Structures are given as structure tokens and as C-alpha cells.
Tab-separated table of C-alpha atoms in Angstrom:
chain	number	residue	atom	x	y	z
A	1	MET	CA	-9.775	-23.277	-28.674
A	2	LYS	CA	-7.777	-22.161	-25.581
A	3	THR	CA	-7.543	-18.680	-24.991
A	4	PRO	CA	-3.969	-17.291	-25.323
A	5	LYS	CA	-2.122	-16.207	-22.290
A	6	ASP	CA	-1.010	-12.618	-21.683
A	7	ILE	CA	2.629	-12.857	-22.485
A	8	ARG	CA	3.337	-10.589	-19.508
A	9	THR	CA	2.537	-13.500	-17.156
A	10	GLN	CA	5.501	-15.226	-18.229
A	11	THR	CA	8.930	-14.971	-16.370
A	12	LEU	CA	12.066	-14.423	-18.388
A	13	GLN	CA	13.125	-17.967	-17.814
A	14	GLN	CA	9.707	-19.183	-19.198
A	15	LEU	CA	10.138	-17.265	-22.368
A	16	ILE	CA	13.776	-18.552	-22.609
A	17	GLU	CA	12.509	-22.086	-22.339
A	18	PHE	CA	9.555	-21.428	-24.948
A	19	MET	CA	11.709	-19.866	-27.746
A	20	PRO	CA	13.114	-23.261	-29.140
A	21	SER	CA	9.454	-24.716	-29.317
A	22	ILE	CA	8.768	-22.104	-32.050
A	23	GLY	CA	12.286	-22.440	-33.751
A	24	GLU	CA	13.771	-19.351	-32.121
A	25	LYS	CA	17.089	-18.688	-30.409
A	26	GLU	CA	16.803	-18.347	-26.570
A	27	PHE	CA	18.415	-14.847	-26.651
A	28	ARG	CA	15.233	-13.447	-28.269
A	29	ALA	CA	13.526	-13.927	-24.958
A	30	LYS	CA	15.520	-11.114	-23.562
A	31	GLN	CA	14.754	-8.807	-26.409
A	32	ILE	CA	10.959	-9.500	-25.916
A	33	TYR	CA	11.336	-9.038	-22.174
A	34	GLU	CA	13.006	-5.523	-22.808
A	35	TRP	CA	10.120	-4.578	-25.065
A	36	LEU	CA	7.542	-5.723	-22.517
A	37	TRP	CA	9.113	-4.233	-19.136
A	38	THR	CA	11.429	-1.494	-20.150
A	39	LYS	CA	9.684	-0.106	-23.472
A	40	ASN	CA	6.246	-0.943	-22.162
A	41	ALA	CA	5.170	-2.334	-25.669
A	42	HIS	CA	1.340	-2.898	-25.839
A	43	SER	CA	1.365	-4.866	-29.095
A	44	PHE	CA	3.810	-7.422	-30.850
A	45	ASP	CA	3.864	-5.052	-33.836
A	46	GLU	CA	5.586	-2.348	-31.617
A	47	MET	CA	8.604	-4.884	-31.258
A	48	THR	CA	10.412	-3.562	-34.389
A	49	SER	CA	13.793	-5.196	-33.423
A	50	LEU	CA	12.162	-8.647	-33.917
A	51	SER	CA	11.383	-10.265	-37.217
A	52	LYS	CA	7.978	-10.211	-38.659
A	53	GLU	CA	7.960	-13.885	-38.560
A	54	LEU	CA	8.821	-13.975	-34.853
A	55	ARG	CA	6.103	-11.295	-34.051
A	56	GLU	CA	3.372	-13.355	-35.878
A	57	LYS	CA	4.441	-16.530	-34.003
A	58	LEU	CA	4.334	-14.634	-30.653
A	59	SER	CA	0.719	-13.358	-31.590
A	60	GLU	CA	-0.337	-16.947	-32.196
A	61	HIS	CA	0.475	-18.142	-28.740
A	62	PHE	CA	0.101	-14.912	-26.566
A	63	VAL	CA	-1.843	-11.598	-26.311
A	64	ILE	CA	-0.893	-8.342	-24.622
A	65	GLN	CA	-3.667	-6.891	-22.405
A	66	PRO	CA	-2.724	-3.171	-21.628
A	67	ILE	CA	-4.657	-0.640	-19.833
A	68	ALA	CA	-6.312	2.197	-21.758
A	69	ILE	CA	-7.189	5.701	-20.641
A	70	GLU	CA	-11.005	6.015	-20.445
A	71	GLU	CA	-11.276	9.371	-19.117
A	72	TYR	CA	-8.393	11.904	-18.313
A	73	GLN	CA	-8.968	14.962	-15.991
A	74	LYS	CA	-6.573	17.582	-14.941
A	75	SER	CA	-7.087	19.685	-11.840
A	76	MET	CA	-6.459	23.505	-11.490
A	77	ASP	CA	-3.444	22.661	-9.469
A	78	GLY	CA	-1.852	20.393	-12.149
A	79	THR	CA	-2.996	17.049	-10.671
A	80	ILE	CA	-3.960	14.517	-13.229
A	81	LYS	CA	-6.478	11.823	-12.668
A	82	ASN	CA	-6.664	8.886	-15.072
A	83	ALA	CA	-9.601	6.444	-15.196
A	84	VAL	CA	-8.152	3.477	-16.844
A	85	LYS	CA	-10.007	0.710	-18.439
A	86	LEU	CA	-8.594	-2.805	-18.036
A	87	PHE	CA	-8.965	-5.689	-20.587
A	88	ASP	CA	-12.158	-7.132	-19.000
A	89	GLY	CA	-13.890	-3.743	-18.883
A	90	ASN	CA	-13.163	-2.892	-15.251
A	91	VAL	CA	-12.166	0.550	-14.649
A	92	VAL	CA	-9.548	1.780	-11.790
A	93	GLU	CA	-8.242	5.264	-11.241
A	94	SER	CA	-4.601	6.485	-10.722
A	95	VAL	CA	-3.244	9.934	-10.112
A	96	LEU	CA	-0.157	11.946	-11.124
A	97	ILE	CA	0.507	14.582	-8.302
A	98	PRO	CA	2.979	17.279	-9.218
A	99	THR	CA	4.957	19.555	-6.873
A	100	GLU	CA	7.893	21.968	-7.911
A	101	SER	CA	10.513	19.263	-7.097
A	102	ARG	CA	8.872	16.049	-8.172
A	103	THR	CA	6.140	14.189	-9.577
A	104	THR	CA	4.347	11.378	-7.660
A	105	ALA	CA	2.273	8.425	-9.066
A	106	CYS	CA	-0.602	7.341	-6.894
A	107	VAL	CA	-1.386	3.773	-8.260
A	108	SER	CA	-4.227	1.452	-7.613
A	109	SER	CA	-3.829	-2.261	-6.862
A	110	GLN	CA	-7.363	-3.600	-6.777
A	111	VAL	CA	-10.609	-3.160	-8.609
A	112	GLY	CA	-12.678	-1.841	-5.690
A	113	CYS	CA	-11.657	-2.871	-2.054
A	114	SER	CA	-12.603	-5.512	0.362
A	115	LEU	CA	-11.931	-3.344	3.400
A	116	ASP	CA	-14.577	-1.260	5.034
A	117	CYS	CA	-12.935	2.068	6.075
A	118	THR	CA	-15.930	4.246	6.704
A	119	PHE	CA	-14.196	7.439	5.600
A	120	CYS	CA	-13.150	6.280	2.072
A	121	ALA	CA	-15.081	6.324	-1.068
A	122	THR	CA	-13.282	3.299	-2.495
A	123	ALA	CA	-14.341	1.194	0.419
A	124	ARG	CA	-17.988	1.683	-0.962
A	125	LEU	CA	-16.905	-0.396	-4.005
A	126	LYS	CA	-17.243	-4.052	-4.097
A	127	ARG	CA	-13.772	-5.848	-4.606
A	128	MET	CA	-14.108	-7.164	-8.086
A	129	ARG	CA	-10.526	-8.385	-8.500
A	130	ASN	CA	-6.725	-7.881	-8.045
A	131	LEU	CA	-4.924	-6.150	-10.638
A	132	THR	CA	-2.112	-8.055	-12.341
A	133	ALA	CA	1.528	-6.992	-12.002
A	134	ALA	CA	1.375	-5.794	-15.618
A	135	GLU	CA	-1.625	-3.622	-14.991
A	136	ILE	CA	0.076	-2.014	-12.009
A	137	VAL	CA	3.347	-1.313	-14.073
A	138	ASP	CA	1.123	0.071	-16.893
A	139	GLN	CA	-0.213	2.626	-14.621
A	140	VAL	CA	3.352	3.570	-13.579
A	141	ALA	CA	4.457	3.609	-17.302
A	142	LEU	CA	1.600	5.755	-18.196
A	143	ILE	CA	2.241	8.413	-15.416
A	144	ASP	CA	5.823	8.546	-16.309
A	145	GLN	CA	4.917	9.418	-19.759
A	146	GLN	CA	2.382	12.139	-18.587
A	147	SER	CA	5.079	13.566	-16.228
A	148	ARG	CA	7.629	13.847	-18.931
A	149	GLU	CA	4.997	15.313	-21.440
A	150	ASP	CA	3.501	17.820	-19.054
A	151	PHE	CA	6.213	18.539	-16.555
A	152	GLY	CA	9.366	17.915	-18.480
A	153	HIS	CA	10.962	15.341	-16.157
A	154	PRO	CA	10.409	11.689	-15.407
A	155	LEU	CA	8.354	10.217	-12.619
A	156	SER	CA	10.206	10.509	-9.385
A	157	ASN	CA	8.005	8.791	-6.643
A	158	ILE	CA	5.472	5.967	-6.512
A	159	VAL	CA	2.917	5.504	-3.760
A	160	PHE	CA	0.482	2.500	-3.614
A	161	MET	CA	-2.208	4.628	-2.155
A	162	GLY	CA	-5.031	4.243	-4.831
A	163	MET	CA	-7.789	1.896	-5.033
A	164	GLY	CA	-7.602	-1.181	-2.991
A	165	GLU	CA	-5.436	-2.606	-0.268
A	166	PRO	CA	-2.052	-3.469	-1.614
A	167	LEU	CA	-1.233	-6.217	0.785
A	168	LEU	CA	-4.251	-8.195	-0.064
A	169	ASN	CA	-2.890	-8.339	-3.491
A	170	PHE	CA	0.547	-9.168	-2.276
A	171	ASN	CA	2.085	-11.352	-5.097
A	172	ASN	CA	1.188	-9.142	-7.796
A	173	VAL	CA	2.291	-5.924	-6.047
A	174	VAL	CA	5.654	-7.383	-5.134
A	175	ASP	CA	6.073	-8.504	-8.563
A	176	ALA	CA	5.206	-5.191	-9.980
A	177	ILE	CA	7.581	-3.490	-7.536
A	178	ARG	CA	10.482	-5.720	-8.764
A	179	LYS	CA	9.583	-5.097	-12.394
A	180	ILE	CA	9.568	-1.258	-11.695
A	181	THR	CA	12.810	-1.365	-9.900
A	182	THR	CA	14.867	-3.832	-11.938
A	183	PRO	CA	17.499	-2.127	-14.083
A	184	HIS	CA	17.325	-1.688	-17.813
A	185	PRO	CA	16.970	-3.663	-19.987
A	186	HIS	CA	14.580	-5.972	-17.880
A	187	GLY	CA	12.692	-3.336	-15.950
A	188	LEU	CA	11.858	0.362	-15.556
A	189	GLY	CA	15.012	1.153	-13.473
A	190	MET	CA	13.259	3.110	-10.827
A	191	SER	CA	14.793	3.565	-7.257
A	192	PRO	CA	12.832	1.386	-4.650
A	193	LYS	CA	13.811	4.329	-2.176
A	194	ARG	CA	11.202	6.333	-3.787
A	195	ILE	CA	8.295	3.744	-3.703
A	196	THR	CA	5.991	3.613	-0.664
A	197	VAL	CA	3.271	0.863	-0.007
A	198	SER	CA	0.384	2.117	2.128
A	199	THR	CA	-1.624	-0.292	4.089
A	200	SER	CA	-4.734	-0.103	6.283
A	201	GLY	CA	-2.960	-2.404	8.693
A	202	LEU	CA	-2.626	-6.002	8.269
A	203	PRO	CA	0.098	-7.249	10.725
A	204	LYS	CA	1.126	-10.622	9.135
A	205	MET	CA	1.314	-9.040	5.779
A	206	ILE	CA	3.465	-6.132	6.942
A	207	GLU	CA	5.926	-8.738	8.259
A	208	LYS	CA	5.695	-10.765	4.990
A	209	LEU	CA	6.582	-7.581	2.987
A	210	ALA	CA	9.405	-6.857	5.363
A	211	ASP	CA	10.868	-10.237	4.514
A	212	GLU	CA	10.822	-9.516	0.811
A	213	ASP	CA	13.860	-7.220	1.212
A	214	LEU	CA	12.424	-4.625	-1.441
A	215	ARG	CA	13.947	-1.580	0.115
A	216	ILE	CA	10.874	0.425	-0.118
A	217	GLY	CA	9.046	2.530	2.312
A	218	LEU	CA	5.940	1.693	4.295
A	219	ALA	CA	3.011	3.755	5.356
A	220	LEU	CA	0.361	2.911	7.724
A	221	SER	CA	-3.221	4.366	7.557
A	222	LEU	CA	-3.789	4.622	11.436
A	223	HIS	CA	-6.208	7.620	12.180
A	224	SER	CA	-6.567	6.695	15.917
A	225	ALA	CA	-4.216	4.959	18.407
A	226	ILE	CA	-7.182	4.237	20.746
A	227	GLU	CA	-8.385	0.658	19.931
A	228	GLU	CA	-12.249	1.214	20.190
A	229	LYS	CA	-12.165	4.328	18.165
A	230	ARG	CA	-9.840	2.758	15.497
A	231	ASN	CA	-12.388	-0.184	15.134
A	232	GLN	CA	-15.326	2.323	14.485
A	233	ILE	CA	-13.198	4.192	11.752
A	234	MET	CA	-11.889	1.108	10.312
A	235	PRO	CA	-14.164	-1.819	11.365
A	236	PHE	CA	-11.995	-4.573	9.830
A	237	SER	CA	-9.353	-3.692	12.243
A	238	ASN	CA	-11.334	-5.461	15.104
A	239	LYS	CA	-9.487	-8.556	13.874
A	240	PHE	CA	-6.035	-6.884	14.204
A	241	PRO	CA	-5.303	-5.379	17.725
A	242	LEU	CA	-3.068	-2.445	17.995
A	243	SER	CA	-0.691	-4.434	19.968
A	244	ASP	CA	-0.350	-6.864	16.987
A	245	LEU	CA	-0.133	-4.031	14.565
A	246	LEU	CA	2.646	-2.440	16.596
A	247	ASP	CA	4.569	-5.605	16.789
A	248	SER	CA	4.490	-5.845	12.955
A	249	LEU	CA	5.873	-2.264	12.647
A	250	LYS	CA	8.622	-3.123	15.031
A	251	TYR	CA	9.467	-6.201	13.010
A	252	TRP	CA	9.404	-4.137	9.798
A	253	TYR	CA	11.822	-1.710	11.321
A	254	ASP	CA	14.181	-4.131	12.612
A	255	LYS	CA	14.201	-5.981	9.397
A	256	THR	CA	14.426	-3.030	6.975
A	257	ARG	CA	15.805	-0.104	9.199
A	258	SER	CA	13.269	1.921	7.311
A	259	ARG	CA	11.210	4.428	9.499
A	260	ILE	CA	7.512	3.953	9.004
A	261	THR	CA	5.011	6.731	8.025
A	262	LEU	CA	1.907	6.936	9.967
A	263	GLU	CA	-1.025	8.507	7.831
A	264	TYR	CA	-3.373	10.463	10.020
A	265	ILE	CA	-6.613	12.270	9.432
A	266	ILE	CA	-8.157	14.493	12.159
A	267	TRP	CA	-11.925	14.709	12.313
A	268	LYS	CA	-14.075	16.960	14.068
A	269	GLY	CA	-15.617	15.308	17.238
A	270	ILE	CA	-14.069	12.086	16.415
A	271	ASN	CA	-10.394	12.197	17.067
A	272	ASP	CA	-9.419	15.754	17.883
A	273	ARG	CA	-9.498	15.535	21.762
A	274	LYS	CA	-6.573	15.433	24.002
A	275	GLU	CA	-6.880	11.890	24.723
A	276	ASP	CA	-6.548	11.003	20.939
A	277	ILE	CA	-3.313	13.185	20.879
A	278	ASP	CA	-1.930	11.533	23.943
A	279	ALA	CA	-2.622	8.117	22.541
A	280	LEU	CA	-0.931	8.960	19.325
A	281	VAL	CA	2.236	10.175	20.871
A	282	LYS	CA	2.383	7.143	23.248
A	283	PHE	CA	2.145	4.854	19.956
A	284	CYS	CA	4.602	6.785	18.129
A	285	MET	CA	7.259	6.484	20.990
A	286	GLN	CA	7.332	2.788	20.713
A	287	VAL	CA	8.628	2.513	17.139
A	288	PRO	CA	10.684	4.799	14.732
A	289	VAL	CA	8.008	6.572	12.854
A	290	LYS	CA	6.980	10.000	11.242
A	291	VAL	CA	3.459	11.389	11.031
A	292	ASN	CA	1.614	12.800	8.107
A	293	LEU	CA	-1.448	14.760	9.203
A	294	ILE	CA	-3.574	14.607	6.158
A	295	GLU	CA	-6.390	17.019	5.261
A	296	TYR	CA	-9.701	15.283	4.991
A	297	ASN	CA	-11.482	15.093	1.675
A	298	ALA	CA	-15.256	14.708	2.131
A	299	ILE	CA	-17.316	12.032	0.319
A	300	ASP	CA	-20.604	13.558	0.798
A	301	ASP	CA	-21.787	11.322	3.561
A	302	GLY	CA	-21.975	14.001	6.497
A	303	ILE	CA	-20.563	11.858	8.916
A	304	TYR	CA	-16.981	13.115	8.903
A	305	GLN	CA	-15.739	16.643	8.864
A	306	GLN	CA	-12.448	18.187	8.691
A	307	ALA	CA	-11.296	19.149	12.428
A	308	HIS	CA	-10.591	22.861	13.103
A	309	GLU	CA	-7.159	24.054	12.529
A	310	SER	CA	-6.578	24.524	16.302
A	311	ALA	CA	-6.843	20.628	16.767
A	312	THR	CA	-4.240	20.117	14.095
A	313	ASN	CA	-1.900	22.672	15.621
A	314	LYS	CA	-2.268	20.811	19.115
A	315	TYR	CA	-1.387	17.509	17.395
A	316	ILE	CA	1.824	19.184	15.930
A	317	ALA	CA	2.856	20.674	19.297
A	318	ALA	CA	2.455	17.498	21.129
A	319	LEU	CA	4.178	15.428	18.452
A	320	GLU	CA	7.044	17.799	17.979
A	321	ASN	CA	7.565	18.198	21.711
A	322	ALA	CA	7.969	14.442	21.970
A	323	GLY	CA	10.795	14.690	19.171
A	324	ILE	CA	8.560	13.011	16.462
A	325	VAL	CA	8.673	14.316	12.982
A	326	VAL	CA	5.379	15.605	11.703
A	327	ASN	CA	4.176	16.992	8.374
A	328	VAL	CA	0.852	18.407	7.318
A	329	ARG	CA	-0.327	17.208	3.937
A	330	ARG	CA	-2.598	19.407	1.940
A	331	SER	CA	-4.615	17.449	-0.472
A	332	ARG	CA	-4.257	18.005	-4.255
A	333	GLY	CA	-6.702	17.616	-6.982
A	334	LYS	CA	-9.870	17.860	-4.940
A	335	ASP	CA	-11.806	19.660	-7.700
A	336	ILE	CA	-11.519	16.298	-9.752
A	337	ASP	CA	-12.044	13.855	-6.888
A	338	ALA	CA	-8.395	12.950	-7.152
A	339	ALA	CA	-7.454	13.447	-3.486
A	340	CYS	CA	-6.814	10.937	-0.943
A	341	GLY	CA	-9.814	8.880	-0.124
A	342	GLN	CA	-11.767	10.219	-3.016
A	343	LEU	CA	-10.926	7.512	-5.747
A	344	ALA	CA	-14.154	5.703	-6.491
A	345	ASN	CA	-14.961	5.691	-10.028
A	346	LYS	CA	-18.242	7.551	-9.539
A	347	ASN	CA	-19.817	5.819	-12.450
A	348	LYS	CA	-19.744	2.607	-10.528
A	349	LEU	CA	-21.031	4.208	-7.466
A	350	ALA	CA	-23.950	5.408	-9.397
A	351	GLU	CA	-24.933	2.028	-10.711
């Protein structure tokens, strides 16, 4: 017997075309779609506006494979980390980051990661598979619920900065973003301007994302504007010269008119010298960007250490003198390994 498909892999048009085959009116498809993508129903029994007969027919042909919380942790600073189990037993992590004015969801796009950034705990995990669009949307819906329950207001921002490289799961990430931003009743109705996709730097895929016209933000994990040094920090980047990366950022800006955010960690003895600062300033002068200097979160390997505050101050001074917007991002949730670069599902690392 053939395994039923997850109904959330079906487009609205496919559901419309399917309805007559089970003796139902086409308009029922729109009701089902609303239950799936606006109300985030995780079972057919939850679809109470549908007849019991229709719900039984749906369960004969389809399944729903939602995520489930395997472990919930809350930091002293209010950050929440969810280890969520997928239908096949794999586990990914997502994070709710609260501030006084907003809550941000940091969502995963892959089980593990196929890149090899040497400072990142997730990179130690073998990439098992891509998440489906539904699994990505489920993370957002879950964190939105937690935001409402714990902080009294809906989720305000989404960043694709969890486990995995979003642009290597391109189709599902784009589909998820469309589901998240589609107005009710066919989506979550969230603003695309409050969504940011963070990439380690895949030039052709950055250009492809620009062509999708999603009206979202783009962040690039840079960490060095010196070619050889960046290749040591992020070995996969040997295949993607900084000149190609810069061209793709220019393409992004020309296409979207959206300024790029450069994510940049400063490490002691690695990229804390004047030559590193000068290279970053030169890179930033070639395309409209802002820079986030990110506090490093150790992964117990001893190789990387947080740079001295004086190095950070030198970066800030040089960037501001060049007219470049720069912010220092202090990490949240470090006590529960929920900070940037720490998402690794420690149970898997221990195996």
C-alpha cells in the first residue's frame, strides 16, 4: 500500500482539483488550506468547520506530519530554545529571542549542515536532509504561540539563522516564506520586511533569491574581507571568491534596493588587526551595507576566543568614520546554548 502524502505538500490548486475525486465541492479546498496554513492545524480532527465525513476522506488519502517539542529550555534572559522532533525522528533547534520591543524567531532550515564553518557547532553535524516548507512554517507558528503566551504579543521578526544553510534548501525556504507572508486566510500574514535570510555566502543563490521578489532582508556571514583568512575560517568559501560574492551583493541591492547586513565576529589573534579592519571598510564601501559585530559564543574547541573589547572599538570607530552603520550584537540565551553558532543538538554531537 502506498504511503499517504503529507497534505501540506499540496498546492491550493492541487487540492481544488482533488476535491471532486472524493465527491466534494471545490470550495472546500480553500477551507482546508486555511486550516493548514493560517490556523496551523496538526490533525484533520482539528478542522471542525469540515464535516466528519470529509475529515475521514482526507485521512484516507493524506497525513499531516507536524513538528513536536522534544525539549524546551528557557534562559535567564528570557530566550527560549526548542528542540523539535520531526516526523522521521530527526531533531532541529529553533529559538525565540525577546527584547523589550519585539520577539524574534531564529528558525532552522536543514537537519545538520553541509558547510564547514570552523567556528560553528552546527557545522559539526552531518547534513541529514532539508526541512520541508511545512516544518519551517511549524517552527514559526510554534514560536508565535510562545511569544503570545510568554510575552503577551505576537512574533514580530523572523531570521533564518538556525541550523543549516537556507540557500541550500532554496525551494522549501522560499515556499515557507511565501506561506508565512501570504495574507489570511491562506497564510500567516506576517510582513516580509520583518524576515531576514542569513547565508554563509553562495553568490549564485543570492542572485536567485533576489529574483524571487520576496521583499525580505539579506544577511551575509562574512567574518573576514581578506580572501585567504575567510577561506580558513569558512573553508567552503574557497569555491566562492570575495569578488564573486561582492558582485552577488551588488546584484541583490540593484534588484531589491534592500541594504545587506554583514554579520561579523571578531576573534582574538585571527581578525583583530588593522589590516582586517581596513579590508572590511574597503569591502563595505563597494555596496550599501550595515555591519553587525557579533559577540562570539564559544563551542569548547579552544581555537576561537572572543577578541578584546579594544579591537571591537577600533572596528566601530573605523566603520563609523567611513559613514557605515555598525551595531554590536550581544548574544542571548548563552546559558542554554541558544546563542548564535551554538545550535547543535548536543545529543547528536555526543553520539
